[in-house]
Coordinates of C-alpha atoms in Angstrom, one line a residue:
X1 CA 74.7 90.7 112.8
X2 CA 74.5 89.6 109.5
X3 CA 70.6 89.7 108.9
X4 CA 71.7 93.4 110.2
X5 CA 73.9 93.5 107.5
X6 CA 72.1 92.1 104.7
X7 CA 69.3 94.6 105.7
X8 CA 71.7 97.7 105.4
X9 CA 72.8 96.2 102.6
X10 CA 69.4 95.8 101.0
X11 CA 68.8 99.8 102.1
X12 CA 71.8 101.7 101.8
X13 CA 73.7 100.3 98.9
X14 CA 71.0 101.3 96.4
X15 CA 71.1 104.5 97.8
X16 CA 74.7 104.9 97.4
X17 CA 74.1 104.3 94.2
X18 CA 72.2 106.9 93.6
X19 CA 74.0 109.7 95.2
X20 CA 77.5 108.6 93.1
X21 CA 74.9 109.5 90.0
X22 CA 73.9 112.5 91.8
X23 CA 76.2 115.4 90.3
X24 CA 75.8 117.9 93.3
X25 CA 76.5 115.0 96.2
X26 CA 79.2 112.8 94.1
X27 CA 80.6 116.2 93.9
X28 CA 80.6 116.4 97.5
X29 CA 82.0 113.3 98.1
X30 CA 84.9 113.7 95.3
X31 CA 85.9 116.9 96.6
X32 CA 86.6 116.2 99.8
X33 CA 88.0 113.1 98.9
X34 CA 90.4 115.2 96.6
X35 CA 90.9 117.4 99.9
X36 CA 92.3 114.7 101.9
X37 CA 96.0 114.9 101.3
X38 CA 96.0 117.8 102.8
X39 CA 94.7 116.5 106.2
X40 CA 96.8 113.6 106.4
X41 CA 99.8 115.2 105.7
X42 CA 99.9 117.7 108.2
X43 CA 98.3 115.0 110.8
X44 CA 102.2 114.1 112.1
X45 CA 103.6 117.9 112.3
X46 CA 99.8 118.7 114.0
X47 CA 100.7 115.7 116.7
X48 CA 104.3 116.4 117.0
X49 CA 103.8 120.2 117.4
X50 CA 101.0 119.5 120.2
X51 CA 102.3 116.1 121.6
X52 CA 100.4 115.6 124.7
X53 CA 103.4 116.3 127.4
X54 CA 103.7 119.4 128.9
X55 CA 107.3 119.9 129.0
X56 CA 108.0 118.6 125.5
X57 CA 105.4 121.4 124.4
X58 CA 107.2 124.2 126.5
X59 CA 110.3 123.2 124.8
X60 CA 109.1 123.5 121.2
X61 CA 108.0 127.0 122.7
X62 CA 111.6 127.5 124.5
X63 CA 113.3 126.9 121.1
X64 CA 111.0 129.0 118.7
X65 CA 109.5 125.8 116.8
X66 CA 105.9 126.4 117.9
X67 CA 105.2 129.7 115.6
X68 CA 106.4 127.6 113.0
X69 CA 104.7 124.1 113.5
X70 CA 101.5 126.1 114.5
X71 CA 102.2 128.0 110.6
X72 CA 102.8 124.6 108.8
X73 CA 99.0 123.5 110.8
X74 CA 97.6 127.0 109.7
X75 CA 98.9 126.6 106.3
X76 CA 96.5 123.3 105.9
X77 CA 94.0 123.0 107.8
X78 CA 93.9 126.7 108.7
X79 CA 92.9 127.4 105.4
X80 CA 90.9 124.3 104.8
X81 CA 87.9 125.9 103.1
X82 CA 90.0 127.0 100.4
X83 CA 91.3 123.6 99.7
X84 CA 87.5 122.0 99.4
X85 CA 86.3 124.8 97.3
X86 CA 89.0 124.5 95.2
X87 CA 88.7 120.9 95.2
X88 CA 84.7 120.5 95.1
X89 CA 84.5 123.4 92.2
X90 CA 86.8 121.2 89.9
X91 CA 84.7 118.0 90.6
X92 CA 81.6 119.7 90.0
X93 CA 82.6 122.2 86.9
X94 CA 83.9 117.9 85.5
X95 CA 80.3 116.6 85.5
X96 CA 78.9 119.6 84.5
X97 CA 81.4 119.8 81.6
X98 CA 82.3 122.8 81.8
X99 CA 85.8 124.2 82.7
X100 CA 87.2 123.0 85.8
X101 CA 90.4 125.8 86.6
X102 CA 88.4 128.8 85.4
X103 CA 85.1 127.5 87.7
X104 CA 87.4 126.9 90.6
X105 CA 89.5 129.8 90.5
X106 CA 86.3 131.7 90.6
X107 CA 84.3 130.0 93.0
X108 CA 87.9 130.7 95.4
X109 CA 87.8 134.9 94.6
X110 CA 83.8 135.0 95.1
X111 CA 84.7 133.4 98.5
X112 CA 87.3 136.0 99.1
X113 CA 85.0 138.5 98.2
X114 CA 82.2 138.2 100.8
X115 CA 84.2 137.6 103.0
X116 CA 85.4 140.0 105.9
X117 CA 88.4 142.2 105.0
X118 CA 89.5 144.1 108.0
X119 CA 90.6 142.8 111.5
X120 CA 90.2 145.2 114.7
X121 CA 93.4 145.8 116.4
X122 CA 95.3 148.7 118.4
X123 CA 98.1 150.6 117.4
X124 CA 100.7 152.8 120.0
X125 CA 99.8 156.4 118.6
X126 CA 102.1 159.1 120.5
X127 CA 102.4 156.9 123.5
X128 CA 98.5 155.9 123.5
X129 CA 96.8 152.7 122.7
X130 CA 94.6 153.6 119.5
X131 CA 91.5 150.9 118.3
X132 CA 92.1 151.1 114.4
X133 CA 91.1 148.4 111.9
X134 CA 93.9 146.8 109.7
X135 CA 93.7 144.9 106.4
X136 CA 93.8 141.1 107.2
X137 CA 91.6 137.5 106.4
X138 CA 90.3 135.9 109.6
X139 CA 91.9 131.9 109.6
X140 CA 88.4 131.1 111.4
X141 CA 86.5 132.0 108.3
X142 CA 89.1 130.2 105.8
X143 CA 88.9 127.3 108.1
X144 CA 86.5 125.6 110.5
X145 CA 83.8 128.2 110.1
X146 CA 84.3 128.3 106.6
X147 CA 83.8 125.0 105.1
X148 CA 79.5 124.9 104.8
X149 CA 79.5 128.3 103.1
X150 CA 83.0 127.3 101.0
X151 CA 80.7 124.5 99.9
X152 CA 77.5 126.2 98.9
X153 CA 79.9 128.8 96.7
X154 CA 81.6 126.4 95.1
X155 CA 78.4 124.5 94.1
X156 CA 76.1 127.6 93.3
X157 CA 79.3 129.6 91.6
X158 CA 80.2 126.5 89.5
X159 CA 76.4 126.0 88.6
X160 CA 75.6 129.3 87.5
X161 CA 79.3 129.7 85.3
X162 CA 77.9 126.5 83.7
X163 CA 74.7 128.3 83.2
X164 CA 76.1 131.6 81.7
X165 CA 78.2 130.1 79.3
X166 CA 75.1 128.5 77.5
X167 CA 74.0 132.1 77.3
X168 CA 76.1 133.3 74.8
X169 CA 77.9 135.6 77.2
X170 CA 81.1 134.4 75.9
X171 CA 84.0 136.6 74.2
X172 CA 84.5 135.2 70.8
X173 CA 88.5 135.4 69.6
X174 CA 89.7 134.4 66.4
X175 CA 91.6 130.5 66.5
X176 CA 95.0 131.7 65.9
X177 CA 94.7 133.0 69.7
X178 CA 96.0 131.0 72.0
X179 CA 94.2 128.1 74.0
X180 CA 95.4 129.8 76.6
X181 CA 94.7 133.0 76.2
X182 CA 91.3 132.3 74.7
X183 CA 89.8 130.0 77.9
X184 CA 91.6 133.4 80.3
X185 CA 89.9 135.8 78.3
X186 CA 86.1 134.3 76.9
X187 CA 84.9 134.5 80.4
X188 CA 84.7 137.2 81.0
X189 CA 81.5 138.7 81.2
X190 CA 80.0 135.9 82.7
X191 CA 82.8 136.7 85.8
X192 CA 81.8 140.1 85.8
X193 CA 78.2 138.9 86.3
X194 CA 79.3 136.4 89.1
X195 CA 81.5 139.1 90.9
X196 CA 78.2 141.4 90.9
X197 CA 76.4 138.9 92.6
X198 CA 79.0 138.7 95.3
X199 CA 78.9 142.2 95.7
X200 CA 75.3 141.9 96.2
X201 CA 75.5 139.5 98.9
X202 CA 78.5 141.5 100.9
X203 CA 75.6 144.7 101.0
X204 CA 72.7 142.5 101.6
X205 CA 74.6 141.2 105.1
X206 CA 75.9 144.2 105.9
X207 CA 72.4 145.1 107.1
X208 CA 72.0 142.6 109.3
X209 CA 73.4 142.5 113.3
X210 CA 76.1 140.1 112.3
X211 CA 77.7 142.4 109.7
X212 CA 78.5 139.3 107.0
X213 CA 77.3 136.2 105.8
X214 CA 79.7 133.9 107.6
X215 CA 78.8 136.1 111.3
X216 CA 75.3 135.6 110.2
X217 CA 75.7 131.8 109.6
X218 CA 77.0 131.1 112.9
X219 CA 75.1 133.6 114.7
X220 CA 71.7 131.7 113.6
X221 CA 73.2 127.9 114.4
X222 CA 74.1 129.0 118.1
X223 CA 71.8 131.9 119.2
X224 CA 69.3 128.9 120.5
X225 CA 72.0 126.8 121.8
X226 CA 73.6 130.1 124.1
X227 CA 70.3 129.4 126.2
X228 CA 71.4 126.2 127.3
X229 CA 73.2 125.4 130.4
X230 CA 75.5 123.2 131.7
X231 CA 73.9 120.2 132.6
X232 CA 73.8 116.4 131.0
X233 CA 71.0 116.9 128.5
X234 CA 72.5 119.6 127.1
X235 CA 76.0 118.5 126.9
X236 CA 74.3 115.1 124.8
X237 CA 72.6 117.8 122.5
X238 CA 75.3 119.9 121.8
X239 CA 78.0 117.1 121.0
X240 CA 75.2 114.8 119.5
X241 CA 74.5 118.2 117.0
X242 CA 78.5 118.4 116.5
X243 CA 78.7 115.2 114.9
X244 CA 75.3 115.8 113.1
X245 CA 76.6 119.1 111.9
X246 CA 79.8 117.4 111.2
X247 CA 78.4 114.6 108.7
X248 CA 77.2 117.4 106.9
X249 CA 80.5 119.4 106.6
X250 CA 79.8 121.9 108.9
X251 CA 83.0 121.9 111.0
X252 CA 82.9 121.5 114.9
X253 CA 83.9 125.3 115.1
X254 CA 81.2 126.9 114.3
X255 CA 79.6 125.4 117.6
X256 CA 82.7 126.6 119.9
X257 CA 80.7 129.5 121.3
X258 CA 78.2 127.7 123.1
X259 CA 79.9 124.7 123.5
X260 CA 82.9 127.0 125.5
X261 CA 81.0 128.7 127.5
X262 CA 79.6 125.5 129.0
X263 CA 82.6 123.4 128.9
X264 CA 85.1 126.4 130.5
X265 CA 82.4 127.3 133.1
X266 CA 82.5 123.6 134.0
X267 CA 86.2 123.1 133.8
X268 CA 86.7 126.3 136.0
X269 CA 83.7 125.7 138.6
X270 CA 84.8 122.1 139.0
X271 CA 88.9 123.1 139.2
X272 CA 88.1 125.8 142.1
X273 CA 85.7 123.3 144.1
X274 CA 88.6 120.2 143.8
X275 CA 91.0 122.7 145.1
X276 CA 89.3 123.4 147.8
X277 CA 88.0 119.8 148.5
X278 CA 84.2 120.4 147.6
X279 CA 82.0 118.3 146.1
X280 CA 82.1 119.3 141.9
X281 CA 78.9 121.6 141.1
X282 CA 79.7 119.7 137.7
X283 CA 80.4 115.8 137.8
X284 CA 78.0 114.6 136.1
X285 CA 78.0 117.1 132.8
X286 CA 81.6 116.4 133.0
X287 CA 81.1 112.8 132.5
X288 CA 78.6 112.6 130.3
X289 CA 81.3 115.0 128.0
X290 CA 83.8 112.4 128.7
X291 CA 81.8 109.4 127.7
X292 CA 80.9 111.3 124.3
X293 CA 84.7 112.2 123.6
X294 CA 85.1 108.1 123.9
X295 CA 82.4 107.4 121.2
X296 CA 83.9 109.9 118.7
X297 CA 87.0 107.5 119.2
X298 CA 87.5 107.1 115.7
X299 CA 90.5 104.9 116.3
X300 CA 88.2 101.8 116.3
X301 CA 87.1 102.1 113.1
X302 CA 90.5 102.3 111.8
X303 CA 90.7 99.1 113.1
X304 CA 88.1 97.3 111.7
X305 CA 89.1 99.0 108.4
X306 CA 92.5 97.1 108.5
X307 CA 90.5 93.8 108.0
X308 CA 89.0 95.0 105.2
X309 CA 89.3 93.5 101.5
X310 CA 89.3 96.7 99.4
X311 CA 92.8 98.2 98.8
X312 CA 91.4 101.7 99.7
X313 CA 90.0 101.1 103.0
X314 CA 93.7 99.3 104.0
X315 CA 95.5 102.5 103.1
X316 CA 93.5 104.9 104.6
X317 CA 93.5 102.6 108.1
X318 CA 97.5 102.8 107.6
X319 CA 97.3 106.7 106.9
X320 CA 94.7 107.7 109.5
X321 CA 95.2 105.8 112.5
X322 CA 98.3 107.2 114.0
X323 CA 96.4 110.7 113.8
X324 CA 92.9 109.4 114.9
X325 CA 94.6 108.2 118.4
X326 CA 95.6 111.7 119.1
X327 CA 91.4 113.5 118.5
X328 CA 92.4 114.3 114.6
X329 CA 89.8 113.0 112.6
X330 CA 90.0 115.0 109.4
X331 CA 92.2 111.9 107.6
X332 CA 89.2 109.9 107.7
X333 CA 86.3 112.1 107.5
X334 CA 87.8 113.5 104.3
X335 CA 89.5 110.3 102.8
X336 CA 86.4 107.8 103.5
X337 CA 84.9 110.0 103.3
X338 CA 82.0 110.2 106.2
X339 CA 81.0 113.7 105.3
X340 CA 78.0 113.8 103.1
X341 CA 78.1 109.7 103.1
X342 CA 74.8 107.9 103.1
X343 CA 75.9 105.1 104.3
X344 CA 78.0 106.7 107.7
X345 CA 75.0 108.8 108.9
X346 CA 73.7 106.4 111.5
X347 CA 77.1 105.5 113.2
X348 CA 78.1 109.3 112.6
X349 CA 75.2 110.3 114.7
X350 CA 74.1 107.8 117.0
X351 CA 77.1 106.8 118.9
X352 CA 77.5 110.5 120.9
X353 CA 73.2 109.9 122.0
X354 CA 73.6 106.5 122.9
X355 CA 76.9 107.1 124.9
X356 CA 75.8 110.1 126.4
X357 CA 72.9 108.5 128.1
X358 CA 74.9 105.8 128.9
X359 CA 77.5 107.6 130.6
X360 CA 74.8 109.8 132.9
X361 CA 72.9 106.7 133.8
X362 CA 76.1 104.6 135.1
X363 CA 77.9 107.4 136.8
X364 CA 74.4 107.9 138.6
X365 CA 74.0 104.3 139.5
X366 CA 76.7 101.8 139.6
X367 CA 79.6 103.2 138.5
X368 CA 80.3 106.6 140.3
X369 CA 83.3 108.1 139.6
X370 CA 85.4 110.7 141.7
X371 CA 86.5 113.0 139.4
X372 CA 90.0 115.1 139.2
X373 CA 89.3 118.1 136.8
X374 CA 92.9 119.3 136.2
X375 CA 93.1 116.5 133.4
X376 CA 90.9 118.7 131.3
X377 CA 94.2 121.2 131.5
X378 CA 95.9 118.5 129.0
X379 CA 96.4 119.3 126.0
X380 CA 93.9 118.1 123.4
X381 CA 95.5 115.6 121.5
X382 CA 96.1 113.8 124.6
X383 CA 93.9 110.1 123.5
X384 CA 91.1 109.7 125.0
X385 CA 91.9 106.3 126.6
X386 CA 94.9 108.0 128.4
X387 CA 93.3 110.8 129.5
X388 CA 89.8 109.2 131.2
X389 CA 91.9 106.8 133.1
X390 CA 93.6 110.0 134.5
X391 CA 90.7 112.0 135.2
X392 CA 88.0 109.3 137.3
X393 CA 90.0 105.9 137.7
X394 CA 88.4 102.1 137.2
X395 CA 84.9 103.0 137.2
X396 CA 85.6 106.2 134.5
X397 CA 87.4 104.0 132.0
X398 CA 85.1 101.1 132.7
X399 CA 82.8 103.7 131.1
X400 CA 84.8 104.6 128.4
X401 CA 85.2 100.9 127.4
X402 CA 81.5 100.7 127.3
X403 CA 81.4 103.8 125.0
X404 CA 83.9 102.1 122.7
X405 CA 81.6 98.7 123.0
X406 CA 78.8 101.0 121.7
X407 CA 81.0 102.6 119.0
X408 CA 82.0 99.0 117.6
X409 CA 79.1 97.7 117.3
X410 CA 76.9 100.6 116.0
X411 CA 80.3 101.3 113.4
X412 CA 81.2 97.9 112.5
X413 CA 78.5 96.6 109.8
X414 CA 78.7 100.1 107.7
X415 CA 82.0 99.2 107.7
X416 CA 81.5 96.0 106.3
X417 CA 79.0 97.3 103.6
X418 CA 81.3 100.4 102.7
X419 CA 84.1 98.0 102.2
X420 CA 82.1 95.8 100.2
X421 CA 81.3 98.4 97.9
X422 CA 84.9 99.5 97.5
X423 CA 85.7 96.5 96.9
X424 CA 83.6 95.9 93.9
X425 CA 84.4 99.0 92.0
X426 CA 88.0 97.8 92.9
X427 CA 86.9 94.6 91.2
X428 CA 85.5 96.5 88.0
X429 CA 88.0 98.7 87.3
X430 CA 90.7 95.5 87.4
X431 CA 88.4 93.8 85.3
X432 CA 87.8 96.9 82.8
X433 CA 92.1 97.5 82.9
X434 CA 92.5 93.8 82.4
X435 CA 90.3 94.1 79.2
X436 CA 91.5 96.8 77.8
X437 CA 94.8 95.4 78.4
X438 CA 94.1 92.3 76.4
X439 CA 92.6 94.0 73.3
X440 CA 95.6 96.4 72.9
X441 CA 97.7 93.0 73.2
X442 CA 95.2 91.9 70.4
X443 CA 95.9 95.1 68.2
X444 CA 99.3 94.3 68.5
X445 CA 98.9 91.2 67.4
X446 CA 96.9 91.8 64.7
X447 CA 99.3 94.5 63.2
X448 CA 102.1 92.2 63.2

């Protein structure tokens, strides 16, 4: 483990390096960084409102808390994609020198802008149901779905106000204008130019089958996984490609259409045949799904991040382990943050292969495991390590402790080497407040 270590050490460090230089991906990484706050402070109304027992959850709908718990979620993470533009525009308009409010609160309209406006719906017309479309923003495009495109505006919008203001585009006002008034108001051809270039891309989609660019974006990522079928292999490629997809900030949403159609057709199938005391047409997929869900445990790595010597990596383990027991992962994908993080692609992506082979060759071999399907009925913040036990007895979570073996040990040295990291810029910036510090204590001195 610690030639391992070294080794990584030796590799990804330098590279870390590099990409903290990198304006576009430190960008990145401050963003969502920035965005955080957001995820882990709805994380206790999210687990509250959607606390895995049934009747606590029909009494939260019994008593009218559930519209608003489920607004409170909606309001953060519902509208994520607004939060990381916002975010990620600011970081990037800072190292590009350029400024930060008016390149964020551009990059959020242009998003608006290409963005779908109307909502199909019916309305009760003289007794008759009537299809009619009504103004209204789609929460799946503002969230989930949202987040890769959100990013590419707020890079390419920030990038080309930067450019445009070197071009002389810029309203000149006399200096007895306000600050104010003047950074509002200078602008403003350059926006003009950015809005018609949003415009642009809202026609250009229109032409396609998916009707706009965020249909078309999720359209193209799952149009060659709708050909798969339920079965093992493909249950390891579409989860494996979730996390994959995942490290690189595309949220696990835009993968729910073929990734439901498999999943309900087995939940359903295998329901309908337990019922009825068959054998389950699904079993193995099922498993195989299970012993995936156990590797994206993120709970372990909280724990190893509670050992660790930077002050950062302690706080976020206090801050995102409650919500990483219950499946909400945001705190620390976000916060660490994972996403876009060189040195977290391995264990982001290798766990859910690994474990998914695993899982098919033990519940095939030695470890069969007689499945009831109704657990998959619980709601989805039930943990993992509660609901496996549930669902396929000793053998099930003797697989599931295997899966969090192979999460440990894939996780825990990019642990170490993140935390190292963190703790030497914690270590320089001590050392830099420490010195500054003392020569202000020297000025003083000095003076007197």
């Amino acid at each position: 483990m610690a030639n391992l270590e070294t080794l990584l050490n030796k590799t990804l460090m330098p590279l870390a390096e590099k990409v903290q230089r990198n304006k576009i991906l430190g960008s990145l990484m401050e963003g969502f960084i920035r965005a955080s706050p957001i995820t882990i402070g709805v994380a206790l109304i999210t687990i509250v409102g959607n606390f895995p027992i049934n009747a606590w959850i029909a009494w939260l709908k019994q008593v009218g808390l559930t519209e608003h718990i489920n607004a409170i979620t909606n309001g953060a993470t519902g509208v994520l994609s607004l939060y990381v533009i916002y975010s990620l525009a600011m970081s990037y308009a800072k190292r590009l020198e350029v400024n930060q409010r008016n390149a964020a609160i551009i990059s959020l309209a242009f998003f608006i802008m290409i963005m779908p406006q109307t909502v199909a719906s019916v309305v009760t017309q003289a007794g008759k149901q009537v299809p009619t479309n009504i103004g209204a923003l789609r929460l799946d495009y503002l969230g989930g779905q949202g987040i890769f495109i959100g990013m590419l505006v707020a890079l390419i919008v920030t990038r080309l106000y930067a450019y445009l203001n070197t071009k002389n585009l810029v309203i000149k006002l006399p200096s007895s204008v306000p600050p104010m008034v003047t950074q509002s108001l200078a602008p403003v051809f350059v926006v003009t130019i950015i809005f018609i270039v949003a415009f642009a891309i809202r026609v250009l989609f229109s032409f396609t089958k998916s009707g706009n660019i965020f249909d078309f974006f999720v359209n193209t990522i799952n149009a060659p996984l709708n050909l798969l079928v339920a079965s093992p292999l493909s249950i390891i490629i579409i989860m494996s490609l979730l996390s994959l997809l995942w490290f690189f900030g595309i949220h696990n949403a835009v993968l729910q259409g073929p990734l439901s159609a498999i999943t309900l057709t087995m939940i359903s199938t295998n329901i309908a045949a337990y019922q009825n005391g068959q054998p389950l047409p699904y079993l193995v997929p099922s498993i195989v799904a299970g012993g995936i869900m156990a590797s994206n445990f993120l709970g372990i790595v909280t724990i190893f991040m509670f050992k660790a010597k930077s002050a950062k990596m302690k706080q976020l383990a206090k801050l995102s382990f409650v919500p990483s027991l219950f499946g909400i992962t945001e705190p620390i994908m976000f916060g660490m943050p994972i996403i876009l993080n060189p040195i977290f692609f391995i264990p982001q992506i290798l766990p859910p292969i690994i474990s998914g082979f695993l899982s098919w060759g033990l519940v095939r071999t030695i470890l069969p495991v007689n499945l009831n399907p109704t657990t998959s009925l619980m709601p989805w913040t039930t943990p993992v390590f509660v609901k496996t036990p549930l669902a396929g007895g000793i053998n099930y979570t003797i697989i599931m402790l295997i899966c969090f073996a192979v999460t440990a040990l894939i996780w825990y040295p990019f642990i170490k080497i993140a935390d190292k990291k963190e703790y030497q810029l914690e270590m320089e910036s001590k050392a830099e407040t420490e010195m500054e510090t003392a020569a202000e204590i020297e000025a003083e001195n000095a003076q007197a």
